[in-house]
């Protein structure tokens, strides 16, 4: 059996397979289907300083090999999280990482400050790439200066592992990646959803209440692989690769392209146990390939 | 209630004019306890379908370990699901969601009205059988386009009195079920409704105007079915709530409908 352990700064993961924010609730939603402690980490639902009701229904549209969502960061706010949700998930025996969002730099900072006080949360994922909120979110993630500003401000107040989640809705993702790295990000995760749209032809109306939404699922995987590969060559910090992973081969593809670890997202809805199947698949692949440590796969693409 | 992922086997399949399909399923393991109003998430093996589809539980025979699903062929997902053959496996997540109020009244003499429009009838058969088993005498009011669409009429008749409305008048009263004469000069101790949104809205208005307690079962479009993605929300007096976990059954007093 290969060594599946991964270390990203002081974040120690049992294996490189994690679950993506917004697709796995707070982990407990999946507890009936799997032993959660087998996961490398759980990225919990996007959290903001103030509570948010999210966008109006309809928020979802199925597409070919994927789906659009426009949830809009519905959550009860970081104070509620710290008081009521954190106590239930702090002892899951896997790393729990909070996805932090905001509409202003100050609101990102205030949210991160509260998460920093939670002993069992060893990392945050700074989401500068949510396409479904009017203010903030992706607005920070589509320019190098915007990304630099918010990463620098959060870095000052957050001493533990800081992961920055990047938007694919940019011309050159490596520019944003370098800006985040320069301001002290410990790792990157990419990609978030792709800005997209669907129309109900009978009604001649958009399917989503917000007109546009974020596309996820297997249909976006080739774009995500390309962006991970480009970013791997541009930065020195580790990358969480995500975007349409539905089997262990997909996960290995991301690692070969340069990801140190992966996040499973939308496919959790199709097969709630997929993450565990992917862990087993990677393990078997390593054995067959004579790989002693899974980290050998990172960037091992031969071109 | 604990949720399970079960590989069920199709042991019987009845198709009704390419409009409905009734599947009977069993499994190697016993199905867990399920309550009327709950649903399953069915995985569909077709390249054109990505997400699972939520299907309400039509009936459950605990002794024989048989689960019934009534499917209306309405979109590409349900059409692909109806392609399933005898002996095929169907991957289900179950049981999901909350359930109807199963102790609606202290007296079994209480008048309980179960209103189902189109495929919205499906969960009311399970509810009717449950209530009948508990000593109540359910009254069903079913609405459909025509007699052929009342595919389980005989099954409903086993559990209570059945009234119906058809749009073409081929069975019961002609017109919409919300215009049915049984709704006039009657009082009910509990109303349960499932069907198209305009129908449920009309039933909710009728119930509210007469101060009859009323529950409706919603069918908002859904991705995960387990409260993780927050796509299927309904706006309620307590904010946005997931239809998959806080519903699908809601008391009309909790909804922000214009009743």
Coordinates of C-alpha atoms in Angstrom, one line a residue:
Chain A
X1 CA 0.0 0.0 0.0
X2 CA 1.4 3.4 -1.0
X3 CA 1.8 6.2 1.4
X4 CA -1.2 8.4 0.7
X5 CA -0.4 11.1 3.3
X6 CA -0.1 14.7 2.1
X7 CA 1.2 17.7 4.0
X8 CA 0.3 21.2 3.0
X9 CA 2.2 23.5 5.4
X10 CA 0.9 22.4 8.8
X11 CA -2.2 20.8 7.4
X12 CA -1.7 17.0 7.5
X13 CA -4.1 15.1 5.2
X14 CA -4.5 11.3 5.5
X15 CA -4.9 11.1 1.7
X16 CA -5.3 13.6 -1.2
X17 CA -9.0 13.1 -1.6
X18 CA -11.2 15.9 -0.1
X19 CA -14.8 17.1 -0.7
X20 CA -15.5 20.4 -2.2
X21 CA -17.3 23.3 -0.5
X22 CA -21.0 23.6 -1.4
X23 CA -21.3 20.0 -2.4
X24 CA -20.9 18.3 1.0
X25 CA -22.8 20.4 3.4
X26 CA -21.0 20.2 6.8
X27 CA -20.1 16.6 6.2
X28 CA -22.8 15.3 8.6
X29 CA -25.2 15.1 5.6
X30 CA -23.1 12.2 4.3
X31 CA -22.5 10.5 7.6
X32 CA -25.1 7.8 6.8
X33 CA -23.2 6.8 3.7
X34 CA -19.6 6.7 4.8
X35 CA -17.1 6.8 7.5
X36 CA -16.2 10.5 7.2
X37 CA -12.8 10.1 8.9
X38 CA -11.5 8.2 5.9
X39 CA -11.6 11.5 3.9
X40 CA -8.5 13.6 3.4
X41 CA -10.5 16.7 4.4
X42 CA -13.9 18.2 4.2
X43 CA -14.3 21.7 2.8
X44 CA -17.5 22.8 4.4
X45 CA -20.2 25.1 3.0
X46 CA -19.3 28.7 2.1
X47 CA -19.5 30.9 5.2
X48 CA -19.9 34.7 5.4
X49 CA -19.6 37.1 8.3
X50 CA -23.3 38.1 8.1
X51 CA -26.1 35.5 7.6
X52 CA -27.2 35.2 4.0
X53 CA -30.6 33.9 2.6
X54 CA -29.0 33.2 -0.8
X55 CA -30.8 33.7 -4.1
X56 CA -34.4 33.0 -4.9
X57 CA -35.6 29.6 -6.3
X58 CA -35.0 28.3 -9.0
X59 CA -31.3 27.9 -8.3
X60 CA -30.4 24.8 -10.3
X61 CA -30.5 23.6 -13.9
X62 CA -29.2 20.2 -15.2
X63 CA -27.0 20.4 -18.2
X64 CA -25.2 17.8 -20.4
X65 CA -22.8 16.0 -17.9
X66 CA -23.2 18.8 -15.3
X67 CA -25.4 21.3 -13.7
X68 CA -25.7 25.0 -13.1
X69 CA -26.3 26.4 -9.6
X70 CA -27.1 29.8 -8.3
X71 CA -27.3 29.1 -4.6
X72 CA -25.7 32.4 -3.6
X73 CA -23.9 31.5 -0.4
X74 CA -26.9 30.7 1.7
X75 CA -25.6 30.3 5.2
X76 CA -26.3 31.4 8.8
X77 CA -23.2 33.4 9.2
X78 CA -19.9 32.7 10.9
X79 CA -21.1 33.4 14.5
X80 CA -23.8 30.8 14.1
X81 CA -21.3 28.4 12.6
X82 CA -18.8 28.8 15.4
X83 CA -21.5 28.4 18.1
X84 CA -23.8 25.7 16.7
X85 CA -22.2 23.9 13.8
X86 CA -18.5 23.8 14.8
X87 CA -19.2 21.8 18.0
X88 CA -20.9 19.1 15.9
X89 CA -18.1 18.7 13.4
X90 CA -14.9 19.5 15.3
X91 CA -14.3 15.8 16.2
X92 CA -15.0 14.2 12.9
X93 CA -11.3 13.0 12.9
X94 CA -10.6 14.5 9.5
X95 CA -9.5 17.9 8.6
X96 CA -12.4 20.4 8.4
X97 CA -11.7 23.4 6.3
X98 CA -14.0 26.4 6.2
X99 CA -14.7 28.2 2.9
X100 CA -14.7 31.9 3.7
X101 CA -16.6 34.5 1.7
X102 CA -17.3 38.1 1.9
X103 CA -18.7 41.1 0.0
X104 CA -16.0 43.5 1.2
X105 CA -12.4 43.0 2.3
X106 CA -13.5 43.8 5.9
X107 CA -16.2 41.2 5.8
X108 CA -13.7 38.5 4.6
X109 CA -11.3 39.6 7.4
X110 CA -14.0 39.6 10.1
X111 CA -15.1 36.1 9.1
X112 CA -11.5 34.7 9.0
X113 CA -10.7 36.2 12.4
X114 CA -13.6 34.2 14.0
X115 CA -12.6 31.0 12.2
X116 CA -9.0 31.5 13.4
X117 CA -10.2 31.2 17.0
X118 CA -11.6 27.6 16.4
X119 CA -9.0 25.2 17.6
X120 CA -9.9 22.2 15.4
X121 CA -10.2 24.2 12.1
X122 CA -6.6 24.1 10.7
X123 CA -7.2 25.9 7.4
X124 CA -9.5 28.2 5.5
X125 CA -10.3 28.3 1.9
X126 CA -10.6 31.9 0.8
X127 CA -13.3 32.0 -1.8
X128 CA -12.6 34.9 -4.2
X129 CA -14.5 33.1 -7.0
X130 CA -18.2 32.6 -6.2
X131 CA -20.0 33.7 -9.4
X132 CA -23.4 33.8 -7.7
X133 CA -23.3 36.9 -5.5
X134 CA -23.7 40.5 -6.6
X135 CA -21.0 42.0 -4.5
X136 CA -17.6 40.6 -3.6
X137 CA -16.9 37.0 -4.4
X138 CA -15.7 36.7 -7.9
X139 CA -15.2 40.4 -8.2
X140 CA -12.0 40.0 -6.1
X141 CA -11.0 36.9 -8.0
X142 CA -11.0 38.3 -11.5
X143 CA -8.1 40.7 -11.2
X144 CA -4.7 40.3 -9.8
X145 CA -5.0 43.5 -7.7
X146 CA -8.3 42.5 -6.3
X147 CA -7.0 39.0 -5.3
X148 CA -3.8 40.6 -3.8
X149 CA -5.8 43.0 -1.7
X150 CA -8.1 40.4 -0.1
X151 CA -5.4 37.7 0.4
X152 CA -3.0 40.3 2.0
X153 CA -5.7 41.5 4.4
X154 CA -6.8 38.0 5.5
X155 CA -3.2 36.8 5.7
X156 CA -2.6 39.4 8.4
X157 CA -5.3 38.0 10.7
X158 CA -5.2 34.3 9.8
X159 CA -2.0 32.5 11.0
X160 CA -3.0 28.9 10.0
X161 CA -3.1 27.4 6.5
X162 CA -4.6 29.8 4.0
X163 CA -5.9 28.3 0.8
X164 CA -7.2 30.6 -2.0
X165 CA -9.9 29.3 -4.3
X166 CA -9.5 30.7 -7.8
X167 CA -12.1 31.6 -10.5
X168 CA -11.8 30.1 -14.0
X169 CA -13.7 33.1 -15.3
X170 CA -10.5 35.0 -16.2
X171 CA -8.2 35.3 -19.3
X172 CA -5.1 34.2 -17.4
X173 CA -5.5 32.3 -14.2
X174 CA -1.8 32.2 -13.6
X175 CA -1.7 35.9 -13.1
X176 CA -4.2 35.7 -10.2
X177 CA -2.5 32.6 -8.8
X178 CA 0.9 34.5 -8.7
X179 CA -0.8 37.4 -7.0
X180 CA -2.3 35.2 -4.3
X181 CA 1.1 33.4 -3.8
X182 CA 2.9 36.7 -3.5
X183 CA 0.6 37.9 -0.7
X184 CA 1.2 34.8 1.4
X185 CA -1.3 32.1 0.3
X186 CA -0.1 28.7 1.4
X187 CA -2.1 26.8 -1.3
X188 CA -4.5 27.3 -4.1
X189 CA -7.7 25.5 -5.1
X190 CA -9.0 25.6 -8.6
X191 CA -11.3 25.7 -10.3
X192 CA -14.5 27.2 -9.0
X193 CA -17.6 27.0 -11.3
X194 CA -17.7 28.5 -14.7
X195 CA -20.1 31.4 -15.3
X196 CA -22.8 30.0 -17.5
X197 CA -26.5 30.2 -18.5
X198 CA -29.5 28.1 -19.5
X199 CA -32.8 29.1 -21.1
X200 CA -36.3 27.5 -20.9
X201 CA -37.4 27.8 -24.5
X202 CA -41.1 27.3 -23.8
X203 CA -41.1 30.2 -21.4
X204 CA -38.4 32.2 -23.2
X205 CA -36.9 32.8 -19.8
X206 CA -33.7 31.9 -18.0
X207 CA -33.9 28.7 -16.0
X208 CA -32.2 30.4 -13.0
X209 CA -33.6 33.2 -11.0
X210 CA -30.3 35.0 -11.3
X211 CA -30.1 34.5 -15.1
X212 CA -26.5 33.3 -14.9
X213 CA -25.0 30.7 -12.6
X214 CA -22.0 28.5 -12.0
X215 CA -21.4 25.4 -14.2
X216 CA -20.0 22.3 -12.5
X217 CA -19.7 18.6 -13.2
X218 CA -17.8 16.3 -15.6
X219 CA -18.3 18.8 -18.5
X220 CA -15.9 21.3 -17.0
X221 CA -13.1 18.8 -16.2
X222 CA -10.9 19.4 -19.3
X223 CA -10.9 23.1 -18.6
X224 CA -10.0 22.5 -15.0
X225 CA -7.1 20.1 -15.9
X226 CA -5.7 22.7 -18.3
X227 CA -5.8 25.5 -15.7
X228 CA -4.2 23.3 -13.0
X229 CA -1.4 22.4 -15.4
X230 CA -0.9 26.1 -16.3
X231 CA -1.0 27.2 -12.7
X232 CA 1.4 24.4 -11.5
X233 CA 4.0 25.7 -13.8
X234 CA 3.5 29.3 -12.6
X235 CA 3.6 28.9 -8.8
X236 CA 5.5 27.0 -6.1
X237 CA 2.6 26.5 -3.6
X238 CA 0.5 23.4 -3.7
X239 CA -2.7 23.1 -5.6
X240 CA -6.0 21.4 -4.7
X241 CA -7.4 20.4 -8.1
X242 CA -11.1 20.3 -8.7
X243 CA -13.7 20.5 -11.4
X244 CA -15.8 17.5 -12.6
X245 CA -14.0 14.6 -10.9
X246 CA -16.2 11.5 -11.1
X247 CA -13.7 8.6 -10.8
X248 CA -10.2 7.8 -9.6
X249 CA -8.8 8.3 -13.1
X250 CA -10.0 11.9 -13.1
X251 CA -8.3 12.5 -9.7
X252 CA -5.0 11.0 -11.0
X253 CA -5.3 13.2 -14.1
X254 CA -5.5 16.3 -11.8
X255 CA -2.5 15.1 -9.8
X256 CA -0.4 14.4 -12.9
X257 CA -1.3 17.9 -14.2
X258 CA 0.1 19.4 -10.9
X259 CA -2.4 19.0 -8.1
X260 CA -1.1 17.9 -4.7
X261 CA -4.6 17.0 -3.6
X262 CA -8.1 16.9 -5.2
X263 CA -11.6 18.0 -4.2
X264 CA -14.7 16.0 -5.2
X265 CA -17.6 18.3 -5.9
X266 CA -20.8 17.8 -7.9
X267 CA -20.4 14.0 -8.3
X268 CA -21.1 13.6 -4.5
X269 CA -24.7 14.2 -5.5
X270 CA -24.7 11.3 -8.0
X271 CA -22.8 8.9 -5.8
X272 CA -22.5 10.0 -2.2
X273 CA -19.7 7.4 -1.6
X274 CA -17.6 8.4 -4.6
X275 CA -14.8 10.0 -2.5
X276 CA -14.1 6.7 -0.8
X277 CA -14.1 4.8 -4.1
X278 CA -11.6 7.4 -5.4
X279 CA -9.3 6.9 -2.4
X280 CA -9.3 3.1 -3.1
X281 CA -8.7 3.6 -6.8
X282 CA -5.7 5.9 -6.3
X283 CA -4.3 3.5 -3.8
X284 CA -4.6 0.6 -6.3
X285 CA -3.1 2.7 -9.1
X286 CA -0.1 3.6 -7.0
X287 CA 0.5 -0.1 -6.2
X288 CA 0.2 -1.1 -9.8
X289 CA 2.6 1.7 -10.9
X290 CA 5.0 0.9 -8.1
X291 CA 4.6 4.3 -6.6
X292 CA 5.6 4.5 -2.9
X293 CA 4.1 7.9 -2.1
X294 CA 1.1 9.5 -3.7
X295 CA 2.9 12.8 -3.8
X296 CA 5.1 11.4 -6.5
X297 CA 2.2 11.8 -8.9
X298 CA 2.0 15.6 -8.5
X299 CA 3.1 17.2 -11.8
X300 CA 4.5 13.9 -13.1
X301 CA 2.9 14.5 -16.5
X302 CA 5.4 13.8 -19.3
X303 CA 5.1 16.2 -22.2
Chain B
X1 CA -34.1 8.6 9.9
X2 CA -31.0 6.9 8.7
X3 CA -30.5 7.0 4.9
X4 CA -29.4 4.1 2.8
X5 CA -28.1 3.5 -0.7
X6 CA -29.8 0.4 -2.0
X7 CA -29.5 -1.5 -5.3
X8 CA -33.2 -2.5 -5.9
X9 CA -34.4 -5.0 -8.5
X10 CA -37.3 -4.3 -10.8
X11 CA -39.8 -7.2 -10.3
X12 CA -42.8 -5.7 -12.0
X13 CA -43.3 -2.9 -14.5
X14 CA -46.6 -1.5 -15.8
X15 CA -46.7 1.2 -18.5
X16 CA -49.7 3.4 -19.1
X17 CA -49.9 4.9 -22.6
X18 CA -46.3 6.3 -22.5
X19 CA -47.5 8.7 -19.8
X20 CA -47.0 6.8 -16.6
X21 CA -44.9 3.9 -15.5
X22 CA -45.4 1.9 -12.3
X23 CA -42.4 0.1 -11.0
X24 CA -42.3 -2.5 -8.2
X25 CA -39.0 -3.1 -6.7
X26 CA -37.4 -5.4 -4.2
X27 CA -33.9 -5.7 -2.7
X28 CA -31.6 -8.3 -1.2
X29 CA -31.8 -6.4 2.1
X30 CA -35.0 -5.3 3.8
X31 CA -36.0 -1.8 2.9
X32 CA -35.8 0.5 5.9
X33 CA -39.0 2.0 7.5
X34 CA -40.4 4.6 5.2
X35 CA -43.2 7.1 5.9
X36 CA -45.9 8.5 3.6
X37 CA -44.6 11.7 2.0
X38 CA -41.0 10.5 1.8
X39 CA -39.2 10.0 -1.5
X40 CA -36.2 8.3 -3.1
X41 CA -33.4 9.6 -5.3
X42 CA -33.2 7.3 -8.3
X43 CA -30.0 7.1 -10.3
X44 CA -30.6 6.9 -14.0
X45 CA -28.2 5.0 -16.3
X46 CA -28.5 7.2 -19.4
X47 CA -25.8 9.4 -20.9
X48 CA -28.3 12.2 -21.3
X49 CA -29.2 12.3 -17.6
X50 CA -26.7 13.5 -15.0
X51 CA -28.5 14.0 -11.8
X52 CA -30.6 11.6 -9.8
X53 CA -34.4 12.1 -9.9
X54 CA -36.6 12.4 -6.8
X55 CA -39.5 10.1 -6.9
X56 CA -42.1 9.9 -4.2
X57 CA -42.9 6.6 -2.5
X58 CA -46.2 5.3 -4.0
X59 CA -46.5 2.3 -1.7
X60 CA -44.5 0.0 0.6
X61 CA -45.3 -3.6 1.3
X62 CA -43.1 -4.3 4.3
X63 CA -44.0 -8.0 4.5
X64 CA -43.1 -8.7 0.9
X65 CA -40.3 -6.1 0.9
X66 CA -41.7 -4.4 -2.1
X67 CA -41.5 -0.7 -2.9
X68 CA -43.7 1.0 -5.5
X69 CA -42.8 4.0 -7.6
X70 CA -45.2 5.7 -9.9
X71 CA -43.4 7.8 -12.5
X72 CA -44.9 10.3 -14.9
X73 CA -42.9 10.5 -18.1
X74 CA -42.5 14.2 -18.2
X75 CA -38.8 15.0 -19.0
X76 CA -35.7 13.3 -20.3
X77 CA -34.9 11.9 -16.9
X78 CA -38.2 10.3 -16.2
X79 CA -38.4 9.0 -19.8
X80 CA -35.0 7.4 -19.4
X81 CA -36.0 6.0 -16.0
X82 CA -39.1 4.4 -17.6
X83 CA -36.8 2.5 -20.1
X84 CA -35.7 0.2 -17.2
X85 CA -36.6 -3.5 -17.7
X86 CA -37.7 -6.3 -15.5
X87 CA -34.7 -7.7 -13.7
X88 CA -32.7 -4.5 -14.0
X89 CA -31.2 -2.8 -11.0
X90 CA -32.1 0.6 -9.8
X91 CA -29.8 2.5 -7.4
X92 CA -31.8 4.3 -4.8
X93 CA -31.0 6.6 -1.9
X94 CA -33.8 6.3 0.6
X95 CA -35.8 7.3 2.6
X96 CA -35.5 11.0 2.1
X97 CA -37.4 14.0 3.4
X98 CA -40.1 14.5 6.1
X99 CA -43.5 13.0 6.0
X100 CA -47.2 13.9 6.2
X101 CA -48.8 14.4 9.6
X102 CA -49.7 10.8 10.4
X103 CA -51.7 11.6 13.5
X104 CA -54.0 14.3 12.1
X105 CA -56.7 13.9 14.7
X106 CA -57.4 12.2 18.1
X107 CA -60.6 10.7 16.6
X108 CA -60.5 8.2 13.8
X109 CA -63.9 9.6 12.8
X110 CA -62.1 12.7 11.6
X111 CA -62.7 13.8 8.0
X112 CA -59.4 13.6 6.1
X113 CA -59.2 14.8 2.5
X114 CA -56.4 13.7 0.3
X115 CA -56.2 15.8 -2.8
X116 CA -54.0 14.6 -5.7
X117 CA -53.5 16.0 -9.1
X118 CA -51.8 14.1 -11.9
X119 CA -48.7 12.2 -10.7
X120 CA -49.2 14.1 -7.4
X121 CA -51.5 11.2 -6.5
X122 CA -48.5 9.0 -6.1
X123 CA -47.6 9.6 -2.4
X124 CA -51.3 9.8 -1.4
X125 CA -51.8 6.1 -2.1
X126 CA -49.2 5.3 0.5
X127 CA -50.6 7.9 2.9
X128 CA -54.2 6.6 2.4
X129 CA -53.1 3.0 3.1
X130 CA -51.3 4.2 6.3
X131 CA -54.2 6.2 7.5
X132 CA -56.7 3.4 6.8
X133 CA -54.5 1.0 8.7
X134 CA -54.6 3.3 11.6
X135 CA -58.4 3.3 11.6
X136 CA -59.2 6.5 9.7
X137 CA -61.5 6.6 6.7
X138 CA -59.6 8.8 4.2
X139 CA -61.5 10.6 1.4
X140 CA -59.6 11.0 -1.8
X141 CA -60.2 13.7 -4.4
X142 CA -58.2 12.9 -7.5
X143 CA -57.8 15.1 -10.6
X144 CA -56.6 14.0 -14.1
X145 CA -57.0 14.9 -17.7
X146 CA -59.1 11.8 -18.4
X147 CA -60.1 8.4 -16.9
X148 CA -57.0 6.7 -18.4
X149 CA -54.8 8.9 -16.3
X150 CA -56.4 7.7 -13.1
X151 CA -54.1 4.7 -13.3
X152 CA -54.4 3.5 -9.7
X153 CA -58.2 4.2 -9.2
X154 CA -58.9 0.7 -7.9
X155 CA -56.0 0.8 -5.5
X156 CA -57.2 4.1 -4.0
X157 CA -60.7 2.6 -3.6
X158 CA -59.3 -0.1 -1.3
X159 CA -58.4 2.6 1.3
X160 CA -61.3 5.0 1.3
X161 CA -64.0 6.9 -0.7
X162 CA -62.7 8.2 -4.0
X163 CA -64.0 11.3 -5.8
X164 CA -62.5 12.5 -9.0
X165 CA -62.5 15.3 -11.6
X166 CA -61.4 14.8 -15.1
X167 CA -60.8 17.6 -17.6
X168 CA -62.8 15.8 -20.3
X169 CA -65.5 14.5 -18.0
X170 CA -64.7 10.8 -18.8
X171 CA -64.8 10.0 -15.1
X172 CA -66.2 11.8 -12.1
X173 CA -67.1 15.4 -12.4
X174 CA -65.9 17.4 -15.5
X175 CA -63.5 20.2 -14.8
X176 CA -60.6 20.9 -12.4
X177 CA -60.5 19.1 -9.1
X178 CA -60.5 22.4 -7.3
X179 CA -64.1 22.9 -8.7
X180 CA -65.3 19.6 -7.4
X181 CA -68.7 19.7 -5.5
X182 CA -67.3 17.8 -2.5
X183 CA -65.4 20.9 -1.6
X184 CA -68.6 22.8 -1.2
X185 CA -70.6 22.6 2.0
X186 CA -68.2 20.3 3.7
X187 CA -65.8 20.6 6.4
X188 CA -62.5 18.7 6.8
X189 CA -60.3 18.1 9.8
X190 CA -57.2 17.8 7.7
X191 CA -56.4 18.3 4.0
X192 CA -53.3 16.8 2.3
X193 CA -52.5 17.9 -1.2
X194 CA -49.9 17.0 -3.8
X195 CA -49.9 18.0 -7.5
X196 CA -49.1 20.9 -9.8
X197 CA -48.3 24.2 -8.1
X198 CA -51.5 26.0 -9.3
X199 CA -53.6 23.2 -8.0
X200 CA -51.9 23.1 -4.6
X201 CA -52.2 26.9 -4.4
X202 CA -55.9 26.7 -5.1
X203 CA -56.3 23.9 -2.4
X204 CA -54.3 26.0 0.0
X205 CA -56.5 29.0 -0.6
X206 CA -59.6 26.8 0.0
X207 CA -58.2 25.4 3.2
X208 CA -57.1 28.7 4.5
X209 CA -60.4 30.4 3.7
X210 CA -62.2 27.6 5.7
X211 CA -59.6 27.3 8.4
X212 CA -59.0 23.6 7.6
X213 CA -55.5 22.4 8.5
X214 CA -53.6 21.7 5.3
X215 CA -50.3 20.2 4.2
X216 CA -48.9 20.3 0.7
X217 CA -46.0 18.2 -0.8
X218 CA -43.7 20.2 -3.0
X219 CA -41.6 19.0 -5.9
X220 CA -39.0 21.8 -6.4
X221 CA -36.2 20.8 -8.8
X222 CA -33.5 19.2 -6.8
X223 CA -29.8 18.1 -7.1
X224 CA -28.5 16.2 -4.0
X225 CA -31.7 15.3 -2.1
X226 CA -29.9 15.2 1.2
X227 CA -29.7 18.9 2.2
X228 CA -26.1 19.5 1.0
X229 CA -26.5 21.6 -2.1
X230 CA -29.3 24.0 -1.1
X231 CA -30.7 24.1 -4.6
X232 CA -34.4 23.1 -3.9
X233 CA -35.3 25.8 -1.4
X234 CA -38.7 27.1 -0.8
X235 CA -39.2 30.5 0.8
X236 CA -40.9 30.0 4.2
X237 CA -41.7 32.1 7.2
X238 CA -38.5 30.7 8.7
X239 CA -36.4 31.7 5.6
X240 CA -35.3 29.5 2.7
X241 CA -35.8 25.8 3.6
X242 CA -34.7 22.8 1.7
X243 CA -37.6 20.9 0.2
X244 CA -35.5 17.7 0.3
X245 CA -34.9 17.8 4.1
X246 CA -37.3 20.3 5.7
X247 CA -39.9 19.1 3.2
X248 CA -41.2 17.9 0.8
X249 CA -44.3 18.3 3.1
X250 CA -45.0 21.7 4.4
X251 CA -47.9 23.1 6.5
X252 CA -49.4 25.9 4.3
X253 CA -49.0 28.3 7.3
X254 CA -45.3 28.0 6.9
X255 CA -45.2 28.9 3.2
X256 CA -45.0 32.4 1.8
X257 CA -47.6 31.6 -0.8
X258 CA -50.2 34.3 -1.6
X259 CA -53.0 32.4 0.0

